[in-house]
CSV table of C-alpha atoms in Angstrom, one decimal:
chain,number,residue,atom,x,y,z
A,10,MET,CA,-14.0,-9.0,-19.7
A,11,ASP,CA,-17.2,-9.4,-21.6
A,12,GLY,CA,-17.4,-7.2,-24.7
A,13,ILE,CA,-13.9,-5.7,-24.3
A,14,ALA,CA,-12.3,-7.5,-27.2
A,15,GLU,CA,-15.1,-6.6,-29.5
A,16,ARG,CA,-14.6,-2.8,-29.1
A,17,ALA,CA,-12.1,-0.5,-30.9
A,18,TRP,CA,-9.6,1.1,-28.6
A,19,THR,CA,-6.9,3.8,-29.0
A,20,PRO,CA,-3.7,2.2,-30.3
A,21,GLY,CA,-1.1,2.1,-27.5
A,22,ALA,CA,-3.6,2.9,-24.8
A,23,GLU,CA,-3.9,1.1,-21.5
A,24,LEU,CA,-7.2,-0.2,-20.2
A,25,VAL,CA,-8.0,-0.4,-16.5
A,26,VAL,CA,-10.9,-2.8,-15.8
A,27,ALA,CA,-12.1,-2.9,-12.2
A,28,VAL,CA,-15.1,-4.6,-10.6
A,29,ASP,CA,-15.8,-3.0,-7.3
A,30,GLY,CA,-17.3,-4.2,-4.0
A,31,ASP,CA,-20.9,-3.4,-5.3
A,32,GLY,CA,-20.2,-5.6,-8.3
A,33,LEU,CA,-20.1,-2.7,-10.8
A,34,ARG,CA,-17.6,-2.7,-13.6
A,35,HIS,CA,-15.5,0.4,-14.4
A,36,ILE,CA,-13.5,0.6,-17.6
A,37,VAL,CA,-11.0,3.5,-18.0
A,38,GLU,CA,-8.8,4.1,-21.1
A,39,LEU,CA,-5.5,5.7,-20.3
A,40,ALA,CA,-3.9,7.6,-23.2
A,41,PRO,CA,-0.7,6.1,-24.6
A,42,SER,CA,2.4,7.0,-22.6
A,43,ARG,CA,4.6,9.6,-24.3
A,44,HIS,CA,8.0,8.0,-23.8
A,45,GLY,CA,9.5,9.0,-27.1
A,46,GLY,CA,9.9,5.4,-28.4
A,47,ARG,CA,13.6,5.8,-29.2
A,48,GLY,CA,16.0,3.1,-28.0
A,49,GLY,CA,19.5,3.2,-26.8
A,50,GLY,CA,21.2,2.5,-23.5
A,51,ASP,CA,21.7,6.2,-22.4
A,52,ARG,CA,20.9,6.5,-18.7
A,53,ARG,CA,19.2,9.9,-19.2
A,54,SER,CA,16.9,8.5,-21.9
A,55,THR,CA,16.0,5.5,-19.7
A,56,ALA,CA,15.2,7.9,-16.8
A,57,ALA,CA,13.1,10.0,-19.1
A,58,ARG,CA,11.1,7.0,-20.4
A,59,ARG,CA,10.6,5.9,-16.8
A,60,ALA,CA,9.4,9.3,-15.7
A,61,ALA,CA,7.1,9.5,-18.7
A,62,ALA,CA,5.6,6.1,-18.0
A,63,HIS,CA,4.7,7.2,-14.5
A,64,ALA,CA,3.4,10.7,-15.4
A,65,ALA,CA,-0.3,11.5,-15.3
A,66,ARG,CA,-2.1,10.5,-18.5
A,67,PRO,CA,-5.5,11.7,-19.9
A,68,GLU,CA,-8.2,9.3,-18.9
A,69,ARG,CA,-11.4,8.4,-20.7
A,70,ILE,CA,-14.2,6.7,-18.6
A,71,VAL,CA,-15.8,4.2,-20.9
A,72,GLU,CA,-18.0,2.3,-18.4
A,73,GLY,CA,-19.0,3.0,-14.9
A,74,SER,CA,-18.3,6.2,-12.9
A,75,GLY,CA,-14.5,5.7,-12.6
A,76,ARG,CA,-15.0,5.7,-8.8
A,77,ALA,CA,-14.8,2.2,-7.4
A,78,VAL,CA,-16.6,1.4,-4.1
A,79,GLN,CA,-14.7,-1.0,-1.8
A,80,TYR,CA,-15.5,-2.5,1.7
A,81,VAL,CA,-13.2,-3.7,4.4
A,82,ALA,CA,-14.3,-4.6,7.9
A,83,GLY,CA,-17.7,-2.9,7.4
A,84,ARG,CA,-16.2,0.4,6.3
A,85,ARG,CA,-16.8,1.9,2.8
A,86,TRP,CA,-14.1,3.4,0.6
A,87,GLU,CA,-14.6,5.2,-2.7
A,88,VAL,CA,-11.4,5.2,-4.7
A,89,SER,CA,-10.3,6.0,-8.3
A,90,ALA,CA,-10.7,2.9,-10.5
A,91,THR,CA,-7.2,3.6,-11.8
A,92,GLY,CA,-5.6,3.9,-8.4
A,93,PHE,CA,-4.2,1.1,-6.2
A,94,TRP,CA,-6.4,-1.5,-4.6
A,95,GLN,CA,-5.6,-5.1,-3.9
A,96,PRO,CA,-6.0,-7.2,-7.1
A,97,HIS,CA,-7.5,-10.2,-5.3
A,98,LEU,CA,-11.1,-9.6,-4.3
A,99,GLY,CA,-10.7,-10.9,-0.8
A,100,ALA,CA,-7.1,-9.6,-0.1
A,101,ALA,CA,-7.8,-6.3,1.6
A,102,GLN,CA,-10.1,-7.9,4.2
A,103,CYS,CA,-7.8,-10.9,4.7
A,104,TYR,CA,-4.6,-8.8,5.2
A,105,SER,CA,-6.3,-6.3,7.4
A,106,ASP,CA,-7.6,-9.1,9.6
A,107,VAL,CA,-4.0,-10.4,10.0
A,108,VAL,CA,-2.8,-6.9,10.8
A,109,ALA,CA,-5.5,-6.4,13.4
A,110,GLU,CA,-4.6,-9.7,15.1
A,111,TRP,CA,-0.9,-9.3,15.1
A,112,SER,CA,-0.7,-5.6,15.9
A,113,ALA,CA,-2.7,-5.8,19.2
A,114,THR,CA,-2.2,-2.1,19.7
A,115,PRO,CA,-3.0,-1.0,23.2
A,116,ALA,CA,-5.7,1.6,23.8
A,117,GLY,CA,-4.2,5.1,23.9
A,118,ALA,CA,-1.0,4.0,22.0
A,119,THR,CA,0.7,5.5,19.0
A,120,ALA,CA,0.8,3.5,15.8
A,121,TRP,CA,2.2,4.1,12.3
A,122,ASP,CA,0.8,2.9,9.0
A,123,LEU,CA,3.5,3.5,6.4
A,124,TYR,CA,2.9,3.3,2.6
A,125,CYS,CA,-0.7,3.4,3.8
A,126,GLY,CA,-2.6,4.0,0.6
A,127,THR,CA,-6.2,4.8,1.5
A,128,GLY,CA,-5.7,3.8,5.1
A,129,VAL,CA,-7.2,0.3,5.3
A,130,PHE,CA,-4.8,-0.8,8.0
A,131,ALA,CA,-4.9,2.6,9.7
A,132,ALA,CA,-8.6,2.0,10.2
A,133,ARG,CA,-8.0,-1.3,12.0
A,134,LEU,CA,-5.3,0.3,14.1
A,135,ALA,CA,-7.7,3.1,15.0
A,136,GLU,CA,-10.2,0.6,16.3
A,137,GLN,CA,-7.6,-0.6,18.8
A,138,VAL,CA,-6.1,2.7,20.0
A,139,GLY,CA,-9.5,4.3,20.6
A,140,GLY,CA,-10.2,7.9,21.2
A,141,THR,CA,-7.0,8.5,23.2
A,142,GLY,CA,-4.6,7.0,20.8
A,143,VAL,CA,-3.0,8.3,17.6
A,144,VAL,CA,-2.5,6.6,14.2
A,145,HIS,CA,-0.2,8.3,11.6
A,146,GLY,CA,-0.6,7.1,8.0
A,147,VAL,CA,1.9,8.1,5.4
A,148,GLU,CA,1.6,7.7,1.6
A,149,SER,CA,3.4,9.5,-1.2
A,150,ALA,CA,0.5,9.6,-3.6
A,151,ARG,CA,-2.0,12.4,-2.9
A,152,SER,CA,-5.1,10.8,-4.5
A,153,PRO,CA,-5.3,7.8,-2.2
A,154,VAL,CA,-4.6,10.0,0.8
A,155,ALA,CA,-7.6,12.2,-0.1
A,156,ASP,CA,-9.8,9.1,-0.6
A,157,GLY,CA,-8.6,7.7,2.7
A,158,ALA,CA,-9.2,10.9,4.6
A,159,ALA,CA,-12.8,11.0,3.3
A,160,ALA,CA,-13.4,7.4,4.3
A,161,LEU,CA,-11.9,7.8,7.8
A,162,ARG,CA,-13.2,11.2,8.6
A,163,ASP,CA,-15.2,9.7,11.6
A,164,LEU,CA,-11.9,8.5,13.2
A,165,PRO,CA,-10.3,11.4,14.9
A,166,ALA,CA,-7.3,9.3,15.9
A,167,VAL,CA,-6.2,8.9,12.3
A,168,GLY,CA,-4.1,11.5,10.4
A,169,LEU,CA,-3.0,10.7,6.9
A,170,SER,CA,0.0,12.6,5.3
A,171,ALA,CA,0.9,12.8,1.6
A,172,GLN,CA,4.6,12.6,1.6
A,173,ARG,CA,7.5,10.2,1.1
A,174,VAL,CA,8.0,7.8,3.9
A,175,GLU,CA,11.7,8.5,4.1
A,176,ARG,CA,11.1,12.3,4.4
A,177,TRP,CA,8.4,11.8,7.0
A,178,LEU,CA,10.6,9.5,9.2
A,179,SER,CA,13.4,12.0,9.1
A,180,ASP,CA,11.1,14.7,10.5
A,181,ARG,CA,9.9,12.5,13.5
A,182,THR,CA,12.8,13.5,15.8
A,183,GLY,CA,11.4,14.2,19.2
A,184,SER,CA,7.9,12.9,18.4
A,185,PRO,CA,6.2,10.2,20.5
A,186,ALA,CA,7.5,6.8,19.6
A,187,PRO,CA,5.1,4.2,18.1
A,188,GLN,CA,4.3,1.0,19.9
A,189,VAL,CA,3.3,-0.6,16.6
A,190,VAL,CA,4.3,0.0,13.0
A,191,VAL,CA,2.6,-1.5,10.0
A,192,LEU,CA,4.2,-1.1,6.6
A,193,ASP,CA,3.4,-2.3,3.1
A,194,PRO,CA,6.2,-0.9,0.9
A,195,PRO,CA,6.4,-1.1,-2.9
A,196,ARG,CA,7.6,-4.2,-4.7
A,197,ALA,CA,11.3,-3.2,-4.2
A,198,GLY,CA,10.9,-3.3,-0.4
A,199,ALA,CA,11.5,-0.8,2.4
A,200,GLY,CA,15.3,-0.8,2.3
A,201,LYS,CA,18.0,-0.1,4.8
A,202,ASP,CA,17.3,3.6,5.4
A,203,VAL,CA,13.6,3.1,6.3
A,204,ILE,CA,14.3,0.0,8.4
A,205,ALA,CA,17.1,1.7,10.3
A,206,ALA,CA,14.7,4.6,11.1
A,207,LEU,CA,12.1,2.1,12.3
A,208,ALA,CA,14.6,0.3,14.5
A,209,ALA,CA,15.7,3.6,16.0
A,210,ALA,CA,12.0,4.4,16.8
A,211,ASP,CA,12.0,1.1,18.8
A,212,PRO,CA,8.4,-0.1,18.4
A,213,ALA,CA,7.4,-3.2,20.3
A,214,ARG,CA,5.9,-4.8,17.2
A,215,ILE,CA,6.3,-4.3,13.4
A,216,VAL,CA,4.0,-5.9,10.8
A,217,HIS,CA,5.9,-5.9,7.5
A,218,ILE,CA,4.1,-6.8,4.2
A,219,GLY,CA,5.7,-7.5,0.9
A,220,CYS,CA,4.6,-9.0,-2.5
A,221,ASP,CA,8.1,-9.9,-3.8
A,222,PRO,CA,9.7,-12.7,-1.8
A,223,ALA,CA,13.2,-11.6,-2.6
A,224,ALA,CA,12.8,-8.0,-1.5
A,225,PHE,CA,10.8,-9.2,1.5
A,226,ALA,CA,13.7,-11.5,2.5
A,227,ARG,CA,16.2,-8.7,2.1
A,228,ASP,CA,14.1,-6.5,4.4
A,229,ILE,CA,13.8,-9.3,7.0
A,230,GLY,CA,17.6,-9.6,7.0
A,231,LEU,CA,17.9,-5.9,7.8
A,232,TYR,CA,15.4,-6.2,10.7
A,233,ARG,CA,17.4,-9.2,12.1
A,234,ALA,CA,20.6,-7.1,12.0
A,235,ALA,CA,18.8,-4.3,13.8
A,236,GLY,CA,17.7,-6.6,16.7
A,237,TYR,CA,14.3,-7.8,15.5
A,238,HIS,CA,13.2,-11.3,14.8
A,239,VAL,CA,10.2,-12.9,13.1
A,240,THR,CA,7.6,-14.4,15.5
A,241,ARG,CA,4.8,-14.9,13.0
A,242,LEU,CA,4.8,-15.5,9.2
A,243,ARG,CA,2.0,-15.9,6.7
A,244,ALA,CA,2.2,-16.2,2.9
A,245,PHE,CA,-0.7,-15.9,0.5
A,246,ASP,CA,-0.8,-16.9,-3.2
A,247,ALA,CA,-2.6,-13.7,-4.2
A,248,PHE,CA,-1.0,-13.4,-7.7
A,249,PRO,CA,-1.6,-16.7,-9.5
A,250,ALA,CA,0.7,-17.5,-12.4
A,251,THR,CA,3.4,-15.0,-11.2
A,252,HIS,CA,6.4,-15.2,-9.0
A,253,HIS,CA,4.8,-12.8,-6.5
A,254,VAL,CA,3.6,-14.0,-3.2
A,255,GLU,CA,2.1,-11.8,-0.5
A,256,CYS,CA,4.2,-12.2,2.6
A,257,LEU,CA,3.3,-10.9,6.1
A,258,ALA,CA,5.7,-11.0,9.0
A,259,LEU,CA,5.3,-10.0,12.7
A,260,LEU,CA,8.7,-8.8,14.0
A,261,GLU,CA,9.5,-8.2,17.7
A,262,ARG,CA,12.7,-7.3,19.5
A,263,THR,CA,15.1,-10.1,20.2
A,264,VAL,CA,15.3,-10.8,23.9
A,265,SER,CA,18.9,-11.1,25.0
């Protein structure tokens, strides 16, 4: 954070400060969000403010290139400094190691990486399925999919799709079923529709990741109702001074 407080910034702007895997600092100023500023409990105005808050905003690169280099399991990613990456320096490597251990995907198998971001977990799954297997990665945001496709272009087993997970799952009728599914949904969790679709696909193993313990617990309850049970569980204090805890669970079919 050296020197940041001493500079003048645009009032209402948001600063993104990222130190990448090469130790380079990137500072990007996002223009103030145009949410209108008017109060009131009207549902439409609330929805409009929420949409405005998530809309693309002009960016000004103040330091660095705005493209952060990251490394996981010996592989290099180049991502937008304003995009999503794990906030803890060692998190991406740590979580991907757990995913690789628990997934144990057979060679030639089909695996899904849902809410895949840039495909960090997809890369580890591809190592396991080999040249005869298939890894489908799905992410709603186009920018990380493009960054992931560039980073994984030497892995022909991996295909990344930019679309909503719910839509993608609804289009999988008749497609080969996955043996393994890894998913890292947003803070609110995967929810009943996604978990019902996963249970219908009947993978042998599901690795579910969540940063909000309450949402994570709700999703685990849905899995249990669908016939899956937790066989491994890890929790990481990756967000100090917050109520968020990164939880990883391995789920397998209940044996009757």
